[in-house]
XYZ file of C-alpha atoms in Angstrom:
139
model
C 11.580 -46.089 -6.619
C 10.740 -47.847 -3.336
C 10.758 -45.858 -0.576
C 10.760 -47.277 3.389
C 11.732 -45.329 6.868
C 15.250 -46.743 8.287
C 15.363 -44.641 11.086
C 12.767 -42.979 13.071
C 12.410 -41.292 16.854
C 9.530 -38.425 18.250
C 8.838 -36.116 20.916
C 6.836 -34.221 22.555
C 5.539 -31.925 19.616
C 7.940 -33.235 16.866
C 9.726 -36.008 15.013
C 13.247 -36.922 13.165
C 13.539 -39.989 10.397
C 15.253 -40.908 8.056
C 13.786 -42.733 4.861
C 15.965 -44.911 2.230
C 14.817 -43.901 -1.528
C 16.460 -46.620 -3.607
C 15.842 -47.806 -7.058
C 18.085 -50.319 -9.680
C 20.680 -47.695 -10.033
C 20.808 -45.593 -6.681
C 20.296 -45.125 -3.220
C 19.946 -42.001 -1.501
C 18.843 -41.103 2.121
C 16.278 -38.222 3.131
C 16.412 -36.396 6.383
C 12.883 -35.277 7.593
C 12.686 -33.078 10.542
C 9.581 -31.292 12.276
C 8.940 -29.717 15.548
C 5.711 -28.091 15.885
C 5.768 -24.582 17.957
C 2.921 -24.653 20.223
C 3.333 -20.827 21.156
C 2.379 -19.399 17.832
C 5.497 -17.857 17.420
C 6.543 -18.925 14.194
C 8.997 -21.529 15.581
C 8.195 -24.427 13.969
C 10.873 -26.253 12.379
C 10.497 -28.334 8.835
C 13.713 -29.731 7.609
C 14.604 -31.744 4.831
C 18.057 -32.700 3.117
C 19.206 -35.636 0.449
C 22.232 -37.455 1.716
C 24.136 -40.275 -0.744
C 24.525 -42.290 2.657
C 23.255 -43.061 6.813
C 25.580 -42.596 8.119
C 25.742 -38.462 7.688
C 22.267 -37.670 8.498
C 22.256 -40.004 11.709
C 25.145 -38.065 12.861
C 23.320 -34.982 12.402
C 20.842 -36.544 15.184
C 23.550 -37.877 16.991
C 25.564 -34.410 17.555
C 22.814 -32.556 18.392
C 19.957 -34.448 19.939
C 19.494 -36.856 23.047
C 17.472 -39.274 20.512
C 18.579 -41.911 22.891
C 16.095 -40.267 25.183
C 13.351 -39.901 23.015
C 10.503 -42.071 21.673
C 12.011 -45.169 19.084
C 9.647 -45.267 16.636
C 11.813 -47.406 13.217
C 15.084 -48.962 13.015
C 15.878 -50.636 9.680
C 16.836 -53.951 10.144
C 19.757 -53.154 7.518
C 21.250 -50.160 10.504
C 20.067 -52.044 13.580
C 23.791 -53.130 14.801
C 25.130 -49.347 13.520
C 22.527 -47.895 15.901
C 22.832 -50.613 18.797
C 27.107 -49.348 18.597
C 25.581 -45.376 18.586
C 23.140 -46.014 21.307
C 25.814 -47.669 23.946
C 28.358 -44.987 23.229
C 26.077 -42.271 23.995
C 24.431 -44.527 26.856
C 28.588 -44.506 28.089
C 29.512 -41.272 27.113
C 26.219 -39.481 28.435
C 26.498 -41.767 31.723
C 23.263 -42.145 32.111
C 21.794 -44.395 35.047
C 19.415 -47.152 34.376
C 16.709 -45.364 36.619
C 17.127 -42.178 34.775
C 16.101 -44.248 31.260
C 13.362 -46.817 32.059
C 10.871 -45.825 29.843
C 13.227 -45.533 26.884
C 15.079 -48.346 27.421
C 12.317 -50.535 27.017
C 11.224 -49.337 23.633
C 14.833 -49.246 22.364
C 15.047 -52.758 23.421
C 11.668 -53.838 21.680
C 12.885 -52.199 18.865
C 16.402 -53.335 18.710
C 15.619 -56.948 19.609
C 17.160 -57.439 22.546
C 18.245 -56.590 26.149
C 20.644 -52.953 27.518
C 22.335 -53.816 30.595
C 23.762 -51.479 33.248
C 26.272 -52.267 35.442
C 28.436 -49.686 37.792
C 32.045 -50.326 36.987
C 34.979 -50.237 39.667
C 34.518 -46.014 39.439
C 31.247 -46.416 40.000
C 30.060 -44.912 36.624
C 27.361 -46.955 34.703
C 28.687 -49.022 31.930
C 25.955 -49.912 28.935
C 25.887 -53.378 27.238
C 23.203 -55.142 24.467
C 22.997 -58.493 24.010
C 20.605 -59.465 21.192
C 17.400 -61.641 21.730
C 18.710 -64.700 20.813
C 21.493 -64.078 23.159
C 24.584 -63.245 20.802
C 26.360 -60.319 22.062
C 26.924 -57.823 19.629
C 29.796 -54.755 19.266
């Protein structure tokens, strides 16, 4: 069975991916989740869960976590456009300014392969774009 990371984003003490197990006759997806309790408290989180798709886990992520915000560490090339449509709708819907993302928008870009735009629109709310590296816009 080969096994490779599709999906992958840290933070400060902890880390979400998402690995592809596939072999001849299946393909499943495994959600990995740690956050390590500096405190001593007892909590420290270790998740994991089989999913028969992406899709399910990453909206897992995507409902409860500002993973736009955090460190991109691994996207698949086989989810890259999937997560390029996720990251401008929460971009749009969390109306975040461009100031506000700097640091992460640069790594999301390395990673995706290509450029996030910002413009104000006539409301004066920012408005998210991506246009690939070799300058194709995609949805």
């Amino acid at each position: 069975m080969k096994t490779e990371i599709v999906f992958e984003i840290g933070g400060e003490g902890g880390g979400i991916c998402i690995k592809r197990e596939k072999s001849q006759s299946e393909e499943r997806f495994i959600y990995h989740q740690n956050e390590f309790d500096p405190t001593d408290e007892g909590l420290d989180v270790k998740i994991k869960d089989e999913y028969i798709n992406f899709e399910v886990p990453f909206q897992l992520i995507n409902n409860k976590y500002p993973w736009h915000a955090l460190y991109a560490e691994t996207v698949h090339k086989d989810f890259r456009e999937y997560i390029i449509e996720k990251l401008i709708e929460k971009l749009n819907n969390s109306w975040i300014e461009q100031k506000h993302f700097h640091s992460a928008k640069e790594r999301w870009e390395k990673i995706l392969k290509g450029e996030l735009n910002c413009k104000m629109n006539s409301q004066n709310v920012p408005y998210w774009s991506f246009v690939a590296t070799n300058k194709k816009p995609l949805k």
